[in-house]
mmCIF file of C-alpha atoms in Angstrom:
data_model
loop_
_atom_site.group_PDB
_atom_site.id
_atom_site.type_symbol
_atom_site.label_atom_id
_atom_site.label_comp_id
_atom_site.label_asym_id
_atom_site.label_seq_id
_atom_site.Cartn_x
_atom_site.Cartn_y
_atom_site.Cartn_z
ATOM 1 C CA GLY A 1 23.427 -24.915 -84.133
ATOM 2 C CA ASP A 2 25.167 -23.326 -80.567
ATOM 3 C CA SER A 3 27.891 -25.867 -79.341
ATOM 4 C CA VAL A 4 31.357 -25.435 -77.427
ATOM 5 C CA THR A 5 33.989 -27.612 -78.633
ATOM 6 C CA GLN A 6 36.598 -28.326 -75.902
ATOM 7 C CA MET A 7 40.271 -29.308 -75.807
ATOM 8 C CA GLU A 8 40.478 -33.161 -74.952
ATOM 9 C CA GLY A 9 41.912 -33.932 -71.841
ATOM 10 C CA PRO A 10 43.247 -35.693 -69.463
ATOM 11 C CA VAL A 11 45.780 -32.870 -69.205
ATOM 12 C CA THR A 12 48.848 -33.649 -66.466
ATOM 13 C CA LEU A 13 51.331 -30.782 -65.500
ATOM 14 C CA SER A 14 53.872 -30.250 -63.105
ATOM 15 C CA GLU A 15 53.305 -27.543 -60.655
ATOM 16 C CA GLU A 16 53.945 -23.867 -61.557
ATOM 17 C CA ALA A 17 53.525 -25.050 -65.312
ATOM 18 C CA PHE A 18 51.627 -22.871 -67.764
ATOM 19 C CA LEU A 19 47.989 -23.970 -68.849
ATOM 20 C CA THR A 20 45.776 -23.457 -71.396
ATOM 21 C CA ILE A 21 42.762 -25.135 -72.185
ATOM 22 C CA ASN A 22 41.345 -24.569 -76.067
ATOM 23 C CA CYS A 23 37.653 -23.712 -76.320
ATOM 24 C CA THR A 24 35.763 -22.724 -79.861
ATOM 25 C CA TYR A 25 32.274 -21.796 -79.940
ATOM 26 C CA THR A 26 29.546 -21.921 -82.512
ATOM 27 C CA ALA A 27 26.559 -19.474 -81.737
ATOM 28 C CA THR A 28 23.494 -18.648 -83.299
ATOM 29 C CA GLY A 29 23.207 -15.277 -81.330
ATOM 30 C CA TYR A 30 25.221 -13.470 -78.704
ATOM 31 C CA PRO A 31 26.407 -15.523 -76.277
ATOM 32 C CA SER A 32 27.982 -15.252 -72.782
ATOM 33 C CA LEU A 33 30.857 -17.180 -72.427
ATOM 34 C CA PHE A 34 31.770 -19.688 -69.225
ATOM 35 C CA TRP A 35 34.427 -21.287 -67.617
ATOM 36 C CA TYR A 36 33.094 -23.455 -65.085
ATOM 37 C CA VAL A 37 35.044 -26.055 -62.749
ATOM 38 C CA GLN A 38 34.409 -28.951 -60.911
ATOM 39 C CA TYR A 39 36.274 -30.049 -58.253
ATOM 40 C CA PRO A 40 36.077 -33.713 -56.789
ATOM 41 C CA GLY A 41 32.935 -34.680 -55.220
ATOM 42 C CA GLU A 42 31.055 -31.108 -55.747
ATOM 43 C CA GLY A 43 29.100 -29.260 -57.996
ATOM 44 C CA LEU A 44 29.983 -27.048 -61.066
ATOM 45 C CA GLN A 45 31.309 -23.634 -59.588
ATOM 46 C CA LEU A 46 31.547 -20.854 -61.982
ATOM 47 C CA LEU A 47 35.147 -19.942 -62.544
ATOM 48 C CA LEU A 48 35.032 -16.852 -64.984
ATOM 49 C CA LYS A 49 32.790 -15.222 -67.467
ATOM 50 C CA ALA A 50 32.651 -12.974 -70.201
ATOM 51 C CA THR A 51 29.356 -11.333 -71.890
ATOM 52 C CA LYS A 52 30.507 -9.450 -74.713
ATOM 53 C CA ALA A 53 33.573 -9.259 -77.533
ATOM 54 C CA ASP A 54 36.746 -8.311 -76.323
ATOM 55 C CA ASP A 55 35.642 -8.532 -72.279
ATOM 56 C CA LYS A 56 38.337 -10.795 -70.095
ATOM 57 C CA GLY A 57 37.330 -13.086 -67.396
ATOM 58 C CA SER A 58 39.448 -13.336 -64.751
ATOM 59 C CA ASN A 59 39.563 -15.323 -61.275
ATOM 60 C CA LYS A 60 41.883 -17.310 -58.978
ATOM 61 C CA GLY A 61 44.692 -16.726 -61.611
ATOM 62 C CA PHE A 62 42.878 -17.960 -64.396
ATOM 63 C CA GLU A 63 41.850 -15.681 -67.389
ATOM 64 C CA ALA A 64 40.048 -15.971 -70.401
ATOM 65 C CA THR A 65 39.153 -13.458 -73.124
ATOM 66 C CA TYR A 66 35.987 -13.428 -75.631
ATOM 67 C CA ARG A 67 37.456 -13.288 -79.151
ATOM 68 C CA LYS A 68 34.611 -13.017 -81.723
ATOM 69 C CA GLU A 69 36.930 -13.156 -84.526
ATOM 70 C CA THR A 70 37.913 -16.562 -83.695
ATOM 71 C CA THR A 71 35.339 -17.573 -81.742
ATOM 72 C CA SER A 72 37.352 -18.610 -78.973
ATOM 73 C CA PHE A 73 37.400 -18.385 -75.279
ATOM 74 C CA HIS A 74 40.511 -20.309 -74.313
ATOM 75 C CA LEU A 75 41.617 -21.086 -70.523
ATOM 76 C CA GLU A 76 44.982 -19.806 -68.985
ATOM 77 C CA LYS A 77 46.603 -19.863 -65.946
ATOM 78 C CA GLY A 78 50.299 -18.666 -65.865
ATOM 79 C CA SER A 79 51.260 -21.126 -62.862
ATOM 80 C CA VAL A 80 49.288 -23.890 -61.883
ATOM 81 C CA GLN A 81 48.817 -25.569 -58.262
ATOM 82 C CA VAL A 82 48.087 -28.833 -57.059
ATOM 83 C CA SER A 83 44.946 -27.537 -55.772
ATOM 84 C CA ASP A 84 43.954 -26.168 -59.381
ATOM 85 C CA SER A 85 43.353 -30.260 -59.994
ATOM 86 C CA ALA A 86 39.843 -30.364 -61.558
ATOM 87 C CA VAL A 87 37.738 -30.945 -64.609
ATOM 88 C CA TYR A 88 37.009 -27.642 -66.292
ATOM 89 C CA PHE A 89 34.109 -27.063 -68.670
ATOM 90 C CA CYS A 90 33.836 -24.660 -71.319
ATOM 91 C CA ALA A 91 29.996 -23.359 -71.920
ATOM 92 C CA LEU A 92 27.915 -20.734 -73.566
ATOM 93 C CA ARG A 93 24.705 -19.500 -73.191
ATOM 94 C CA LEU A 94 22.935 -17.223 -75.358
ATOM 95 C CA ASN A 95 21.323 -13.966 -73.556
ATOM 96 C CA THR A 96 18.117 -14.829 -75.141
ATOM 97 C CA GLY A 97 17.673 -17.946 -73.106
ATOM 98 C CA ASN A 98 18.633 -20.096 -70.188
ATOM 99 C CA GLN A 99 20.071 -23.294 -71.755
ATOM 100 C CA PHE A 100 23.921 -23.598 -71.364
ATOM 101 C CA TYR A 101 25.355 -25.312 -74.038
ATOM 102 C CA PHE A 102 28.604 -27.209 -72.663
ATOM 103 C CA GLY A 103 31.822 -28.675 -74.052
ATOM 104 C CA THR A 104 33.206 -32.040 -72.787
ATOM 105 C CA GLY A 105 35.254 -31.248 -70.103
ATOM 106 C CA THR A 106 38.952 -31.359 -69.451
ATOM 107 C CA SER A 107 40.144 -33.004 -66.784
ATOM 108 C CA LEU A 108 43.860 -31.229 -65.196
ATOM 109 C CA THR A 109 45.762 -32.945 -62.766
ATOM 110 C CA VAL A 110 48.678 -30.928 -61.167
ATOM 111 C CA ILE A 111 51.432 -33.016 -59.751
ATOM 112 C CA PRO A 112 53.927 -31.569 -57.187
ATOM 113 C CA GLY B 1 25.860 -18.319 -52.048
ATOM 114 C CA ALA B 2 23.179 -20.346 -53.475
ATOM 115 C CA VAL B 3 23.837 -24.125 -53.087
ATOM 116 C CA VAL B 4 22.320 -26.988 -54.937
ATOM 117 C CA SER B 5 22.520 -30.200 -52.851
ATOM 118 C CA GLN B 6 22.169 -33.408 -55.552
ATOM 119 C CA HIS B 7 21.912 -37.051 -54.359
ATOM 120 C CA PRO B 8 22.877 -39.681 -54.541
ATOM 121 C CA SER B 9 26.233 -39.089 -55.979
ATOM 122 C CA ARG B 10 26.549 -42.352 -57.254
ATOM 123 C CA VAL B 11 24.315 -45.208 -57.686
ATOM 124 C CA ILE B 12 24.234 -48.664 -59.496
ATOM 125 C CA CYS B 13 21.215 -50.440 -59.818
ATOM 126 C CA LYS B 14 19.793 -53.379 -62.170
ATOM 127 C CA SER B 15 18.322 -53.041 -65.361
ATOM 128 C CA GLY B 16 14.722 -52.818 -65.391
ATOM 129 C CA THR B 17 14.511 -50.842 -61.981
ATOM 130 C CA SER B 18 13.731 -47.179 -61.319
ATOM 131 C CA VAL B 19 15.971 -44.442 -59.880
ATOM 132 C CA LYS B 20 15.521 -41.135 -58.396
ATOM 133 C CA ILE B 21 17.728 -38.355 -58.045
ATOM 134 C CA GLU B 22 16.989 -35.386 -55.746
ATOM 135 C CA CYS B 23 17.911 -31.865 -56.134
ATOM 136 C CA ARG B 24 17.020 -29.459 -53.216
ATOM 137 C CA SER B 25 17.906 -25.676 -53.026
ATOM 138 C CA LEU B 26 19.291 -25.129 -49.793
ATOM 139 C CA ASP B 27 19.166 -21.637 -49.256
ATOM 140 C CA PHE B 28 17.005 -19.784 -52.023
ATOM 141 C CA GLN B 29 13.724 -21.210 -53.947
ATOM 142 C CA ALA B 30 14.192 -22.394 -57.228
ATOM 143 C CA THR B 31 11.436 -21.950 -59.638
ATOM 144 C CA THR B 32 13.446 -23.213 -62.189
ATOM 145 C CA MET B 33 15.728 -26.191 -62.584
ATOM 146 C CA PHE B 34 17.059 -27.819 -65.308
ATOM 147 C CA TRP B 35 18.402 -31.242 -65.796
ATOM 148 C CA TYR B 36 21.535 -32.108 -67.866
ATOM 149 C CA ARG B 37 23.299 -35.435 -68.750
ATOM 150 C CA GLN B 38 26.603 -36.565 -69.805
ATOM 151 C CA PHE B 39 27.479 -39.433 -71.491
ATOM 152 C CA PRO B 40 31.417 -40.708 -71.951
ATOM 153 C CA LYS B 41 33.599 -38.438 -74.012
ATOM 154 C CA GLN B 42 30.438 -36.214 -74.873
ATOM 155 C CA SER B 43 29.107 -33.039 -73.535
ATOM 156 C CA LEU B 44 26.765 -32.114 -71.048
ATOM 157 C CA MET B 45 23.568 -31.806 -72.648
ATOM 158 C CA LEU B 46 20.035 -30.303 -71.419
ATOM 159 C CA MET B 47 17.698 -33.083 -70.998
ATOM 160 C CA ALA B 48 14.728 -31.028 -69.352
ATOM 161 C CA THR B 49 13.573 -27.651 -67.822
ATOM 162 C CA SER B 50 11.366 -27.789 -64.861
ATOM 163 C CA ASN B 51 9.049 -25.281 -63.704
ATOM 164 C CA GLU B 52 7.497 -25.416 -59.950
ATOM 165 C CA GLY B 53 3.870 -26.606 -60.245
ATOM 166 C CA SER B 54 4.078 -27.249 -63.938
ATOM 167 C CA LYS B 55 4.811 -30.062 -66.365
ATOM 168 C CA ALA B 56 8.656 -29.983 -67.257
ATOM 169 C CA THR B 57 9.809 -29.132 -71.248
ATOM 170 C CA TYR B 58 11.852 -31.556 -72.410
ATOM 171 C CA GLU B 59 14.551 -31.313 -75.153
ATOM 172 C CA GLN B 60 13.944 -33.143 -78.296
ATOM 173 C CA GLY B 61 14.803 -37.052 -78.257
ATOM 174 C CA VAL B 62 14.482 -37.036 -74.418
ATOM 175 C CA GLU B 63 11.694 -39.560 -73.757
ATOM 176 C CA LYS B 64 9.282 -37.923 -71.084
ATOM 177 C CA ASP B 65 7.818 -41.147 -69.699
ATOM 178 C CA LYS B 66 11.170 -42.570 -69.229
ATOM 179 C CA PHE B 67 12.753 -39.613 -67.406
ATOM 180 C CA LEU B 68 10.091 -38.227 -65.302
ATOM 181 C CA ILE B 69 10.503 -34.860 -63.483
ATOM 182 C CA ASN B 70 8.611 -33.403 -60.730
ATOM 183 C CA HIS B 71 9.254 -30.214 -59.605
ATOM 184 C CA ALA B 72 6.300 -29.757 -56.906
ATOM 185 C CA SER B 73 7.941 -27.172 -54.511
ATOM 186 C CA LEU B 74 10.182 -24.289 -54.836
ATOM 187 C CA THR B 75 13.463 -26.054 -53.010
ATOM 188 C CA LEU B 76 13.046 -29.763 -54.551
ATOM 189 C CA SER B 77 13.041 -31.135 -58.302
ATOM 190 C CA THR B 78 13.586 -34.945 -58.775
ATOM 191 C CA LEU B 79 14.241 -36.830 -61.741
ATOM 192 C CA THR B 80 13.318 -40.438 -61.657
ATOM 193 C CA VAL B 81 15.049 -43.170 -64.469
ATOM 194 C CA THR B 82 12.264 -45.651 -64.988
ATOM 195 C CA SER B 83 13.003 -49.018 -66.033
ATOM 196 C CA ALA B 84 16.625 -47.869 -66.244
ATOM 197 C CA HIS B 85 18.842 -49.796 -69.105
ATOM 198 C CA PRO B 86 22.147 -49.961 -69.731
ATOM 199 C CA GLU B 87 22.024 -47.434 -72.100
ATOM 200 C CA ASP B 88 20.979 -44.790 -69.512
ATOM 201 C CA SER B 89 24.331 -44.815 -67.585
ATOM 202 C CA SER B 90 25.197 -41.367 -67.456
ATOM 203 C CA PHE B 91 26.582 -38.828 -65.283
ATOM 204 C CA TYR B 92 23.212 -36.591 -64.616
ATOM 205 C CA ILE B 93 23.413 -32.820 -63.218
ATOM 206 C CA CYS B 94 20.910 -30.065 -61.907
ATOM 207 C CA SER B 95 20.983 -26.355 -62.182
ATOM 208 C CA ALA B 96 18.962 -23.782 -60.857
ATOM 209 C CA ARG B 97 18.779 -20.466 -62.032
ATOM 210 C CA VAL B 98 19.208 -18.061 -59.166
ATOM 211 C CA ASP B 99 17.508 -14.552 -58.920
ATOM 212 C CA GLY B 100 19.429 -11.418 -58.729
ATOM 213 C CA ASN B 101 23.326 -11.791 -59.775
ATOM 214 C CA TYR B 102 23.756 -15.276 -58.850
ATOM 215 C CA GLY B 103 23.094 -16.596 -62.174
ATOM 216 C CA TYR B 104 23.013 -20.434 -62.365
ATOM 217 C CA THR B 105 23.903 -22.799 -59.638
ATOM 218 C CA PHE B 106 24.770 -26.625 -60.182
ATOM 219 C CA GLY B 107 24.775 -29.850 -58.054
ATOM 220 C CA SER B 108 27.406 -32.102 -57.575
ATOM 221 C CA GLY B 109 26.265 -34.539 -60.110
ATOM 222 C CA THR B 110 24.860 -38.065 -59.894
ATOM 223 C CA ARG B 111 26.869 -41.143 -61.743
ATOM 224 C CA LEU B 112 24.598 -43.664 -62.792
ATOM 225 C CA THR B 113 25.508 -47.431 -63.725
ATOM 226 C CA VAL B 114 22.816 -50.001 -64.780
ATOM 227 C CA VAL B 115 24.268 -53.385 -65.204
#
């Protein structure tokens, strides 16, 4: 079935460190891939997305590239800030439906 | 942008009681809403899809008589956990599809603890 496997946390980094959160997926169809972020007390917010192979999503310094050959969509940021502390969810949605398939979420804490 | 307001954010209830979780679309009409839950160390999983004015569609393994979903208006969907038990303790989050290019928007989630 369709699923997302996401790197487990929690992750603690110093400010300005490089961030990678791994995400791989299994899909029966042609999915769109997403990264959502949840800041404390808030809802899941779309961080970035990619709708087809080799697309790169980017936002707020975060990037992820849709790699069909490795079925991956790893999230990266070159220099994290304290304000990036949040829980990050990788997800897929088949283009034929409404349902999202989420990873378990990765908690990131950035310390000054 | 499209916002979904979810309440309460946290609730603790006694075993055997019922708990209602509300999700309201604040600045748009939500024809379709989705309810997810997340058990510790597991993924967010879709429980059910609710359409305004009709019965909800439940995913396999979700008890429809235990998790009552009401979507009586275009701006409000509720999830009631009836006769809650400790194993229902989980994180529940709603989502709504937004027409146009806004995609899907999510509530802030409800942490339910049944003691």
